[in-house]
JSON list of C-alpha atoms in Angstrom, two decimals:
[
{"chain": "R", "resi": 30, "resn": "GLN", "atom": "CA", "xyz": [12.97, 12.48, -2.67]},
{"chain": "R", "resi": 31, "resn": "GLN", "atom": "CA", "xyz": [10.61, 12.03, -5.58]},
{"chain": "R", "resi": 32, "resn": "GLN", "atom": "CA", "xyz": [12.26, 13.33, -8.62]},
{"chain": "R", "resi": 33, "resn": "VAL", "atom": "CA", "xyz": [9.40, 12.60, -11.27]},
{"chain": "R", "resi": 34, "resn": "LYS", "atom": "CA", "xyz": [5.89, 13.33, -10.28]},
{"chain": "R", "resi": 35, "resn": "GLN", "atom": "CA", "xyz": [3.30, 11.58, -12.08]},
{"chain": "R", "resi": 36, "resn": "SER", "atom": "CA", "xyz": [-0.41, 12.26, -12.19]},
{"chain": "R", "resi": 37, "resn": "PRO", "atom": "CA", "xyz": [-3.29, 11.26, -11.98]},
{"chain": "R", "resi": 38, "resn": "GLN", "atom": "CA", "xyz": [-2.84, 8.25, -9.87]},
{"chain": "R", "resi": 39, "resn": "SER", "atom": "CA", "xyz": [-5.82, 6.59, -11.44]},
{"chain": "R", "resi": 40, "resn": "LEU", "atom": "CA", "xyz": [-7.96, 7.35, -14.52]},
{"chain": "R", "resi": 41, "resn": "ILE", "atom": "CA", "xyz": [-11.06, 5.97, -15.99]},
{"chain": "R", "resi": 42, "resn": "VAL", "atom": "CA", "xyz": [-11.96, 6.60, -19.68]},
{"chain": "R", "resi": 43, "resn": "GLN", "atom": "CA", "xyz": [-14.53, 5.67, -21.97]},
{"chain": "R", "resi": 44, "resn": "LYS", "atom": "CA", "xyz": [-13.48, 3.47, -25.07]},
{"chain": "R", "resi": 45, "resn": "GLY", "atom": "CA", "xyz": [-12.45, 5.77, -27.84]},
{"chain": "R", "resi": 46, "resn": "GLY", "atom": "CA", "xyz": [-11.51, 8.60, -25.38]},
{"chain": "R", "resi": 47, "resn": "ILE", "atom": "CA", "xyz": [-7.99, 10.20, -25.13]},
{"chain": "R", "resi": 48, "resn": "PRO", "atom": "CA", "xyz": [-6.49, 9.62, -21.53]},
{"chain": "R", "resi": 49, "resn": "ILE", "atom": "CA", "xyz": [-3.65, 11.81, -20.81]},
{"chain": "R", "resi": 50, "resn": "ILE", "atom": "CA", "xyz": [-1.06, 11.03, -18.12]},
{"chain": "R", "resi": 51, "resn": "ASN", "atom": "CA", "xyz": [1.26, 13.94, -16.93]},
{"chain": "R", "resi": 52, "resn": "CYS", "atom": "CA", "xyz": [4.76, 13.84, -15.43]},
{"chain": "R", "resi": 53, "resn": "ALA", "atom": "CA", "xyz": [6.88, 16.57, -14.18]},
{"chain": "R", "resi": 54, "resn": "TYR", "atom": "CA", "xyz": [10.69, 16.51, -13.29]},
{"chain": "R", "resi": 55, "resn": "GLU", "atom": "CA", "xyz": [13.07, 18.85, -11.44]},
{"chain": "R", "resi": 56, "resn": "ASN", "atom": "CA", "xyz": [16.48, 17.74, -12.69]},
{"chain": "R", "resi": 57, "resn": "THR", "atom": "CA", "xyz": [17.51, 19.11, -16.00]},
{"chain": "R", "resi": 58, "resn": "ALA", "atom": "CA", "xyz": [20.34, 16.53, -16.06]},
{"chain": "R", "resi": 59, "resn": "PHE", "atom": "CA", "xyz": [17.72, 13.89, -17.18]},
{"chain": "R", "resi": 60, "resn": "ASP", "atom": "CA", "xyz": [18.37, 12.99, -20.82]},
{"chain": "R", "resi": 61, "resn": "TYR", "atom": "CA", "xyz": [15.80, 10.12, -21.77]},
{"chain": "R", "resi": 62, "resn": "PHE", "atom": "CA", "xyz": [12.28, 9.77, -20.64]},
{"chain": "R", "resi": 63, "resn": "PRO", "atom": "CA", "xyz": [10.61, 6.51, -21.37]},
{"chain": "R", "resi": 64, "resn": "TRP", "atom": "CA", "xyz": [6.95, 5.41, -20.59]},
{"chain": "R", "resi": 65, "resn": "TYR", "atom": "CA", "xyz": [6.38, 1.78, -19.37]},
{"chain": "R", "resi": 66, "resn": "GLN", "atom": "CA", "xyz": [3.14, -0.25, -19.40]},
{"chain": "R", "resi": 67, "resn": "GLN", "atom": "CA", "xyz": [2.40, -2.97, -16.73]},
{"chain": "R", "resi": 68, "resn": "PHE", "atom": "CA", "xyz": [-0.50, -5.56, -16.97]},
{"chain": "R", "resi": 69, "resn": "PRO", "atom": "CA", "xyz": [-1.43, -7.27, -13.76]},
{"chain": "R", "resi": 70, "resn": "GLY", "atom": "CA", "xyz": [0.88, -10.17, -13.03]},
{"chain": "R", "resi": 71, "resn": "LYS", "atom": "CA", "xyz": [3.52, -8.88, -15.47]},
{"chain": "R", "resi": 72, "resn": "GLY", "atom": "CA", "xyz": [6.75, -6.72, -15.28]},
{"chain": "R", "resi": 73, "resn": "PRO", "atom": "CA", "xyz": [6.63, -3.29, -16.94]},
{"chain": "R", "resi": 74, "resn": "ALA", "atom": "CA", "xyz": [7.32, -3.11, -20.79]},
{"chain": "R", "resi": 75, "resn": "LEU", "atom": "CA", "xyz": [8.74, -0.29, -22.51]},
{"chain": "R", "resi": 76, "resn": "LEU", "atom": "CA", "xyz": [6.08, 1.47, -24.54]},
{"chain": "R", "resi": 77, "resn": "ILE", "atom": "CA", "xyz": [7.50, 4.60, -26.07]},
{"chain": "R", "resi": 78, "resn": "ALA", "atom": "CA", "xyz": [10.37, 7.06, -25.11]},
{"chain": "R", "resi": 79, "resn": "ILE", "atom": "CA", "xyz": [11.55, 10.54, -25.98]},
{"chain": "R", "resi": 80, "resn": "ARG", "atom": "CA", "xyz": [14.64, 12.66, -25.90]},
{"chain": "R", "resi": 81, "resn": "PRO", "atom": "CA", "xyz": [14.44, 16.20, -24.67]},
{"chain": "R", "resi": 82, "resn": "ASP", "atom": "CA", "xyz": [15.44, 17.61, -28.05]},
{"chain": "R", "resi": 83, "resn": "VAL", "atom": "CA", "xyz": [12.09, 16.54, -29.46]},
{"chain": "R", "resi": 84, "resn": "SER", "atom": "CA", "xyz": [8.65, 18.01, -28.60]},
{"chain": "R", "resi": 85, "resn": "GLU", "atom": "CA", "xyz": [6.58, 15.22, -29.68]},
{"chain": "R", "resi": 86, "resn": "LYS", "atom": "CA", "xyz": [6.78, 11.38, -30.54]},
{"chain": "R", "resi": 87, "resn": "LYS", "atom": "CA", "xyz": [4.14, 9.27, -31.99]},
{"chain": "R", "resi": 88, "resn": "GLU", "atom": "CA", "xyz": [4.16, 5.45, -31.98]},
{"chain": "R", "resi": 89, "resn": "GLY", "atom": "CA", "xyz": [0.82, 4.04, -33.16]},
{"chain": "R", "resi": 90, "resn": "ARG", "atom": "CA", "xyz": [-1.89, 5.14, -30.92]},
{"chain": "R", "resi": 91, "resn": "PHE", "atom": "CA", "xyz": [0.59, 6.40, -28.22]},
{"chain": "R", "resi": 92, "resn": "THR", "atom": "CA", "xyz": [1.95, 9.95, -28.20]},
{"chain": "R", "resi": 93, "resn": "ILE", "atom": "CA", "xyz": [4.49, 11.62, -25.95]},
{"chain": "R", "resi": 94, "resn": "SER", "atom": "CA", "xyz": [4.42, 15.51, -25.64]},
{"chain": "R", "resi": 95, "resn": "PHE", "atom": "CA", "xyz": [7.45, 17.06, -24.15]},
{"chain": "R", "resi": 96, "resn": "ASN", "atom": "CA", "xyz": [7.78, 20.62, -22.81]},
{"chain": "R", "resi": 97, "resn": "LYS", "atom": "CA", "xyz": [11.58, 21.11, -21.94]},
{"chain": "R", "resi": 98, "resn": "SER", "atom": "CA", "xyz": [11.02, 24.71, -20.63]},
{"chain": "R", "resi": 99, "resn": "ALA", "atom": "CA", "xyz": [8.19, 23.52, -18.21]},
{"chain": "R", "resi": 100, "resn": "LYS", "atom": "CA", "xyz": [10.02, 20.25, -17.41]},
{"chain": "R", "resi": 101, "resn": "GLN", "atom": "CA", "xyz": [6.89, 18.37, -18.10]},
{"chain": "R", "resi": 102, "resn": "PHE", "atom": "CA", "xyz": [6.13, 15.46, -20.38]},
{"chain": "R", "resi": 103, "resn": "SER", "atom": "CA", "xyz": [2.85, 13.63, -20.91]},
{"chain": "R", "resi": 104, "resn": "LEU", "atom": "CA", "xyz": [1.39, 10.38, -22.67]},
{"chain": "R", "resi": 105, "resn": "HIS", "atom": "CA", "xyz": [-1.79, 10.45, -24.77]},
{"chain": "R", "resi": 106, "resn": "ILE", "atom": "CA", "xyz": [-3.56, 7.41, -25.97]},
{"chain": "R", "resi": 107, "resn": "MET", "atom": "CA", "xyz": [-5.60, 7.88, -28.99]},
{"chain": "R", "resi": 108, "resn": "ASP", "atom": "CA", "xyz": [-8.76, 5.88, -29.72]},
{"chain": "R", "resi": 109, "resn": "SER", "atom": "CA", "xyz": [-8.32, 4.16, -26.16]},
{"chain": "R", "resi": 110, "resn": "GLN", "atom": "CA", "xyz": [-9.38, 0.62, -25.99]},
{"chain": "R", "resi": 111, "resn": "PRO", "atom": "CA", "xyz": [-10.32, -1.89, -23.10]},
{"chain": "R", "resi": 112, "resn": "GLY", "atom": "CA", "xyz": [-7.03, -3.79, -23.95]},
{"chain": "R", "resi": 113, "resn": "ASP", "atom": "CA", "xyz": [-5.10, -0.48, -22.99]},
{"chain": "R", "resi": 114, "resn": "SER", "atom": "CA", "xyz": [-6.26, -0.92, -19.36]},
{"chain": "R", "resi": 115, "resn": "ALA", "atom": "CA", "xyz": [-3.00, -1.11, -17.44]},
{"chain": "R", "resi": 116, "resn": "THR", "atom": "CA", "xyz": [-0.87, 0.74, -15.12]},
{"chain": "R", "resi": 117, "resn": "TYR", "atom": "CA", "xyz": [1.52, 3.33, -16.78]},
{"chain": "R", "resi": 118, "resn": "PHE", "atom": "CA", "xyz": [4.76, 4.47, -15.47]},
{"chain": "R", "resi": 119, "resn": "CYS", "atom": "CA", "xyz": [6.70, 7.43, -16.70]},
{"chain": "R", "resi": 120, "resn": "ALA", "atom": "CA", "xyz": [10.56, 7.51, -16.13]},
{"chain": "R", "resi": 121, "resn": "ALA", "atom": "CA", "xyz": [13.57, 9.70, -16.55]},
{"chain": "R", "resi": 122, "resn": "ARG", "atom": "CA", "xyz": [17.11, 8.61, -17.05]},
{"chain": "R", "resi": 123, "resn": "ILE", "atom": "CA", "xyz": [20.21, 10.46, -15.80]},
{"chain": "R", "resi": 124, "resn": "SER", "atom": "CA", "xyz": [23.57, 9.58, -17.33]},
{"chain": "R", "resi": 125, "resn": "ASN", "atom": "CA", "xyz": [26.79, 10.23, -15.27]},
{"chain": "R", "resi": 126, "resn": "PHE", "atom": "CA", "xyz": [30.12, 9.26, -16.64]},
{"chain": "R", "resi": 127, "resn": "GLY", "atom": "CA", "xyz": [28.82, 6.16, -18.16]},
{"chain": "R", "resi": 128, "resn": "ASN", "atom": "CA", "xyz": [26.60, 5.28, -15.31]},
{"chain": "R", "resi": 129, "resn": "GLU", "atom": "CA", "xyz": [22.77, 5.38, -16.24]},
{"chain": "R", "resi": 130, "resn": "LYS", "atom": "CA", "xyz": [19.88, 5.31, -13.78]},
{"chain": "R", "resi": 131, "resn": "LEU", "atom": "CA", "xyz": [16.30, 5.39, -14.24]},
{"chain": "R", "resi": 132, "resn": "THR", "atom": "CA", "xyz": [13.90, 7.24, -11.87]},
{"chain": "R", "resi": 133, "resn": "PHE", "atom": "CA", "xyz": [10.21, 6.14, -12.04]},
{"chain": "R", "resi": 134, "resn": "GLY", "atom": "CA", "xyz": [7.06, 7.96, -11.37]},
{"chain": "R", "resi": 135, "resn": "THR", "atom": "CA", "xyz": [4.46, 6.50, -9.10]},
{"chain": "R", "resi": 136, "resn": "GLY", "atom": "CA", "xyz": [2.32, 5.08, -11.83]},
{"chain": "R", "resi": 137, "resn": "THR", "atom": "CA", "xyz": [-1.31, 5.67, -13.04]},
{"chain": "R", "resi": 138, "resn": "ARG", "atom": "CA", "xyz": [-3.83, 2.97, -13.13]},
{"chain": "R", "resi": 139, "resn": "LEU", "atom": "CA", "xyz": [-5.74, 3.33, -16.28]},
{"chain": "R", "resi": 140, "resn": "THR", "atom": "CA", "xyz": [-9.22, 1.74, -16.91]},
{"chain": "R", "resi": 141, "resn": "ILE", "atom": "CA", "xyz": [-10.73, 1.88, -20.19]},
{"chain": "R", "resi": 142, "resn": "ILE", "atom": "CA", "xyz": [-14.54, 1.14, -20.04]},
{"chain": "R", "resi": 143, "resn": "PRO", "atom": "CA", "xyz": [-16.41, -0.22, -22.95]},
{"chain": "B", "resi": 13, "resn": "LYS", "atom": "CA", "xyz": [15.35, -15.02, -27.10]},
{"chain": "B", "resi": 14, "resn": "ALA", "atom": "CA", "xyz": [13.95, -16.01, -23.68]},
{"chain": "B", "resi": 15, "resn": "GLY", "atom": "CA", "xyz": [13.18, -13.06, -21.43]},
{"chain": "B", "resi": 16, "resn": "VAL", "atom": "CA", "xyz": [14.10, -12.19, -17.90]},
{"chain": "B", "resi": 17, "resn": "THR", "atom": "CA", "xyz": [13.22, -14.87, -15.50]},
{"chain": "B", "resi": 18, "resn": "GLN", "atom": "CA", "xyz": [12.78, -14.52, -11.86]},
{"chain": "B", "resi": 19, "resn": "THR", "atom": "CA", "xyz": [12.43, -17.21, -9.14]},
{"chain": "B", "resi": 20, "resn": "PRO", "atom": "CA", "xyz": [10.52, -17.95, -7.08]},
{"chain": "B", "resi": 21, "resn": "ARG", "atom": "CA", "xyz": [7.36, -16.14, -8.33]},
{"chain": "B", "resi": 22, "resn": "TYR", "atom": "CA", "xyz": [5.88, -15.99, -4.75]},
{"chain": "B", "resi": 23, "resn": "LEU", "atom": "CA", "xyz": [7.43, -16.10, -1.29]},
{"chain": "B", "resi": 24, "resn": "ILE", "atom": "CA", "xyz": [5.93, -15.82, 2.08]},
{"chain": "B", "resi": 25, "resn": "LYS", "atom": "CA", "xyz": [8.26, -15.26, 5.07]},
{"chain": "B", "resi": 26, "resn": "THR", "atom": "CA", "xyz": [7.93, -14.04, 8.61]},
{"chain": "B", "resi": 27, "resn": "ARG", "atom": "CA", "xyz": [9.53, -11.05, 10.21]},
{"chain": "B", "resi": 28, "resn": "GLY", "atom": "CA", "xyz": [13.28, -11.53, 11.18]},
{"chain": "B", "resi": 29, "resn": "GLN", "atom": "CA", "xyz": [13.88, -14.15, 8.51]},
{"chain": "B", "resi": 30, "resn": "GLN", "atom": "CA", "xyz": [15.99, -13.59, 5.40]},
{"chain": "B", "resi": 31, "resn": "VAL", "atom": "CA", "xyz": [15.27, -14.23, 1.88]},
{"chain": "B", "resi": 32, "resn": "THR", "atom": "CA", "xyz": [17.15, -14.50, -1.41]},
{"chain": "B", "resi": 33, "resn": "LEU", "atom": "CA", "xyz": [15.57, -13.93, -4.79]},
{"chain": "B", "resi": 34, "resn": "SER", "atom": "CA", "xyz": [16.99, -14.79, -8.16]},
{"chain": "B", "resi": 35, "resn": "CYS", "atom": "CA", "xyz": [17.13, -13.19, -11.51]},
{"chain": "B", "resi": 36, "resn": "SER", "atom": "CA", "xyz": [18.32, -14.53, -14.94]},
{"chain": "B", "resi": 37, "resn": "PRO", "atom": "CA", "xyz": [18.79, -11.77, -17.43]},
{"chain": "B", "resi": 38, "resn": "ILE", "atom": "CA", "xyz": [18.35, -11.94, -21.16]},
{"chain": "B", "resi": 39, "resn": "SER", "atom": "CA", "xyz": [21.32, -13.84, -22.83]},
{"chain": "B", "resi": 40, "resn": "GLY", "atom": "CA", "xyz": [23.88, -11.31, -23.62]},
{"chain": "B", "resi": 41, "resn": "HIS", "atom": "CA", "xyz": [22.70, -8.47, -21.23]},
{"chain": "B", "resi": 42, "resn": "ARG", "atom": "CA", "xyz": [25.35, -7.62, -18.59]},
{"chain": "B", "resi": 43, "resn": "SER", "atom": "CA", "xyz": [23.37, -5.02, -16.68]},
{"chain": "B", "resi": 44, "resn": "VAL", "atom": "CA", "xyz": [20.84, -6.19, -14.09]},
{"chain": "B", "resi": 45, "resn": "SER", "atom": "CA", "xyz": [18.87, -3.79, -12.05]},
{"chain": "B", "resi": 46, "resn": "TRP", "atom": "CA", "xyz": [16.50, -4.51, -9.11]},
{"chain": "B", "resi": 47, "resn": "TYR", "atom": "CA", "xyz": [13.36, -2.54, -8.13]},
{"chain": "B", "resi": 48, "resn": "GLN", "atom": "CA", "xyz": [10.89, -2.77, -5.39]},
{"chain": "B", "resi": 49, "resn": "GLN", "atom": "CA", "xyz": [7.35, -2.08, -6.37]},
{"chain": "B", "resi": 50, "resn": "THR", "atom": "CA", "xyz": [4.61, -1.15, -3.86]},
{"chain": "B", "resi": 51, "resn": "PRO", "atom": "CA", "xyz": [1.18, 0.45, -4.36]},
{"chain": "B", "resi": 52, "resn": "GLY", "atom": "CA", "xyz": [2.04, 3.75, -2.75]},
{"chain": "B", "resi": 53, "resn": "GLN", "atom": "CA", "xyz": [5.64, 4.22, -3.98]},
{"chain": "B", "resi": 54, "resn": "GLY", "atom": "CA", "xyz": [5.58, 2.78, -7.43]},
{"chain": "B", "resi": 55, "resn": "LEU", "atom": "CA", "xyz": [9.03, 1.42, -8.53]},
{"chain": "B", "resi": 56, "resn": "GLN", "atom": "CA", "xyz": [11.85, 2.25, -6.34]},
{"chain": "B", "resi": 57, "resn": "PHE", "atom": "CA", "xyz": [15.31, 1.43, -7.57]},
{"chain": "B", "resi": 58, "resn": "LEU", "atom": "CA", "xyz": [17.31, -0.83, -5.33]},
{"chain": "B", "resi": 59, "resn": "PHE", "atom": "CA", "xyz": [20.76, -1.36, -7.21]},
{"chain": "B", "resi": 60, "resn": "GLU", "atom": "CA", "xyz": [22.25, -2.08, -10.43]},
{"chain": "B", "resi": 61, "resn": "TYR", "atom": "CA", "xyz": [25.04, -4.68, -11.36]},
{"chain": "B", "resi": 62, "resn": "PHE", "atom": "CA", "xyz": [27.24, -4.65, -14.42]},
{"chain": "B", "resi": 63, "resn": "SER", "atom": "CA", "xyz": [29.89, -7.26, -14.98]},
{"chain": "B", "resi": 64, "resn": "GLU", "atom": "CA", "xyz": [29.76, -8.49, -11.36]},
{"chain": "B", "resi": 65, "resn": "THR", "atom": "CA", "xyz": [30.07, -4.95, -9.93]},
{"chain": "B", "resi": 66, "resn": "GLN", "atom": "CA", "xyz": [27.54, -2.80, -8.08]},
{"chain": "B", "resi": 67, "resn": "ARG", "atom": "CA", "xyz": [27.29, 0.26, -10.42]},
{"chain": "B", "resi": 68, "resn": "ASN", "atom": "CA", "xyz": [24.46, 2.11, -8.84]},
{"chain": "B", "resi": 69, "resn": "LYS", "atom": "CA", "xyz": [22.63, 2.03, -5.68]},
{"chain": "B", "resi": 70, "resn": "GLY", "atom": "CA", "xyz": [19.31, 3.31, -4.37]},
{"chain": "B", "resi": 71, "resn": "ASN", "atom": "CA", "xyz": [18.27, 4.58, -1.02]},
{"chain": "B", "resi": 72, "resn": "PHE", "atom": "CA", "xyz": [17.68, 1.49, 0.89]},
{"chain": "B", "resi": 73, "resn": "PRO", "atom": "CA", "xyz": [18.96, 0.12, 4.06]},
{"chain": "B", "resi": 74, "resn": "GLY", "atom": "CA", "xyz": [21.96, -2.15, 4.18]},
{"chain": "B", "resi": 75, "resn": "ARG", "atom": "CA", "xyz": [19.69, -5.06, 4.87]},
{"chain": "B", "resi": 76, "resn": "PHE", "atom": "CA", "xyz": [19.27, -5.18, 1.09]},
{"chain": "B", "resi": 77, "resn": "SER", "atom": "CA", "xyz": [22.06, -6.52, -0.84]},
{"chain": "B", "resi": 78, "resn": "GLY", "atom": "CA", "xyz": [22.75, -8.11, -4.12]},
{"chain": "B", "resi": 79, "resn": "ARG", "atom": "CA", "xyz": [25.30, -9.76, -6.20]},
{"chain": "B", "resi": 80, "resn": "GLN", "atom": "CA", "xyz": [25.92, -10.75, -9.90]},
{"chain": "B", "resi": 81, "resn": "PHE", "atom": "CA", "xyz": [27.69, -13.74, -11.07]},
{"chain": "B", "resi": 82, "resn": "SER", "atom": "CA", "xyz": [30.08, -14.37, -14.06]},
{"chain": "B", "resi": 83, "resn": "ASN", "atom": "CA", "xyz": [27.09, -15.56, -16.14]},
{"chain": "B", "resi": 84, "resn": "SER", "atom": "CA", "xyz": [25.28, -12.44, -15.53]},
{"chain": "B", "resi": 85, "resn": "ARG", "atom": "CA", "xyz": [22.71, -14.07, -13.25]},
{"chain": "B", "resi": 86, "resn": "SER", "atom": "CA", "xyz": [21.83, -11.91, -10.12]},
{"chain": "B", "resi": 87, "resn": "GLU", "atom": "CA", "xyz": [20.64, -12.46, -6.65]},
{"chain": "B", "resi": 88, "resn": "MET", "atom": "CA", "xyz": [19.10, -10.08, -4.12]},
{"chain": "B", "resi": 89, "resn": "ASN", "atom": "CA", "xyz": [19.07, -10.81, -0.43]},
{"chain": "B", "resi": 90, "resn": "VAL", "atom": "CA", "xyz": [16.94, -9.14, 2.21]},
{"chain": "B", "resi": 91, "resn": "SER", "atom": "CA", "xyz": [17.96, -9.92, 5.72]},
{"chain": "B", "resi": 92, "resn": "THR", "atom": "CA", "xyz": [15.99, -9.37, 8.95]},
{"chain": "B", "resi": 93, "resn": "LEU", "atom": "CA", "xyz": [12.68, -9.03, 7.10]},
{"chain": "B", "resi": 94, "resn": "GLU", "atom": "CA", "xyz": [10.22, -6.29, 8.22]},
{"chain": "B", "resi": 95, "resn": "LEU", "atom": "CA", "xyz": [6.46, -6.19, 7.39]},
{"chain": "B", "resi": 96, "resn": "GLY", "atom": "CA", "xyz": [7.21, -3.10, 5.09]},
{"chain": "B", "resi": 97, "resn": "ASP", "atom": "CA", "xyz": [9.47, -5.30, 2.88]},
{"chain": "B", "resi": 98, "resn": "SER", "atom": "CA", "xyz": [6.25, -6.86, 1.46]},
{"chain": "B", "resi": 99, "resn": "ALA", "atom": "CA", "xyz": [6.37, -5.89, -2.19]},
{"chain": "B", "resi": 100, "resn": "LEU", "atom": "CA", "xyz": [6.92, -7.00, -5.68]},
{"chain": "B", "resi": 101, "resn": "TYR", "atom": "CA", "xyz": [10.60, -7.21, -6.50]},
{"chain": "B", "resi": 102, "resn": "LEU", "atom": "CA", "xyz": [11.30, -6.75, -10.12]},
{"chain": "B", "resi": 103, "resn": "CYS", "atom": "CA", "xyz": [14.61, -7.47, -12.07]},
{"chain": "B", "resi": 104, "resn": "ALA", "atom": "CA", "xyz": [15.38, -5.75, -15.25]},
{"chain": "B", "resi": 105, "resn": "SER", "atom": "CA", "xyz": [18.29, -6.51, -17.71]},
{"chain": "B", "resi": 106, "resn": "SER", "atom": "CA", "xyz": [19.57, -4.16, -20.39]},
{"chain": "B", "resi": 107, "resn": "LEU", "atom": "CA", "xyz": [22.38, -3.64, -22.81]},
{"chain": "B", "resi": 108, "resn": "ARG", "atom": "CA", "xyz": [21.75, 0.16, -21.93]},
{"chain": "B", "resi": 109, "resn": "THR", "atom": "CA", "xyz": [19.27, 1.70, -19.87]},
{"chain": "B", "resi": 110, "resn": "ASP", "atom": "CA", "xyz": [17.57, 2.94, -23.16]},
{"chain": "B", "resi": 111, "resn": "THR", "atom": "CA", "xyz": [15.52, -0.24, -22.90]},
{"chain": "B", "resi": 112, "resn": "GLN", "atom": "CA", "xyz": [15.19, -2.19, -19.70]},
{"chain": "B", "resi": 113, "resn": "TYR", "atom": "CA", "xyz": [13.58, -5.60, -19.81]},
{"chain": "B", "resi": 114, "resn": "PHE", "atom": "CA", "xyz": [11.67, -6.43, -16.71]},
{"chain": "B", "resi": 115, "resn": "GLY", "atom": "CA", "xyz": [10.81, -9.86, -15.45]},
{"chain": "B", "resi": 116, "resn": "PRO", "atom": "CA", "xyz": [7.53, -10.91, -13.96]},
{"chain": "B", "resi": 117, "resn": "GLY", "atom": "CA", "xyz": [8.71, -10.24, -10.42]},
{"chain": "B", "resi": 118, "resn": "THR", "atom": "CA", "xyz": [8.77, -11.92, -7.18]},
{"chain": "B", "resi": 119, "resn": "ARG", "atom": "CA", "xyz": [5.71, -11.32, -4.83]},
{"chain": "B", "resi": 120, "resn": "LEU", "atom": "CA", "xyz": [7.27, -11.27, -1.38]},
{"chain": "B", "resi": 121, "resn": "THR", "atom": "CA", "xyz": [4.87, -11.36, 1.49]},
{"chain": "B", "resi": 122, "resn": "VAL", "atom": "CA", "xyz": [6.27, -10.80, 5.13]},
{"chain": "B", "resi": 123, "resn": "LEU", "atom": "CA", "xyz": [3.95, -11.97, 7.95]}
]
């Protein structure tokens, strides 16, 4: 059962453009929403994260927008660069009596062309 | 601090064999999680160990098992390998799941 739906599967954007990756979830018990960035041959690395009581979080060129009522959140990359070309995963965490579990989206392969 | 290390980095096995993958977490991290990454399915959660106890488990068959040692190092075992087990297996360690630190993964190919 896919609890976090991510789109698009792949995305090509010109340098300087603003790629947007979207995720939707169903379980309202999720309490933490991180984004991970993965380069070829490497494991995913935490990029930015948001909690559901905040509608937007910005770190450098990366911004998460969060819409609690729609159960959707998205990643925006400002002034995108070829070095941002990677696979991006959204995730959602559920906490249950001290046990925490992350559920990942299926990933978006982003290519920034010069 | 040294990052999460996984060994081996690459493995080739044949159907029916079994395989053991190893993960050394970041020093001080007691939680180790395992994920299977495939192009179509993304990252699928296998299980999580904390202080030598399995704390969470994903929806994988019993052929997939793991354990954690007293030094927090973890191993994952897959028995009776199938072609569909070909994937990148990722290990992540954490103090809390706020931040999971992933290793580079073990690329398993089943022929």
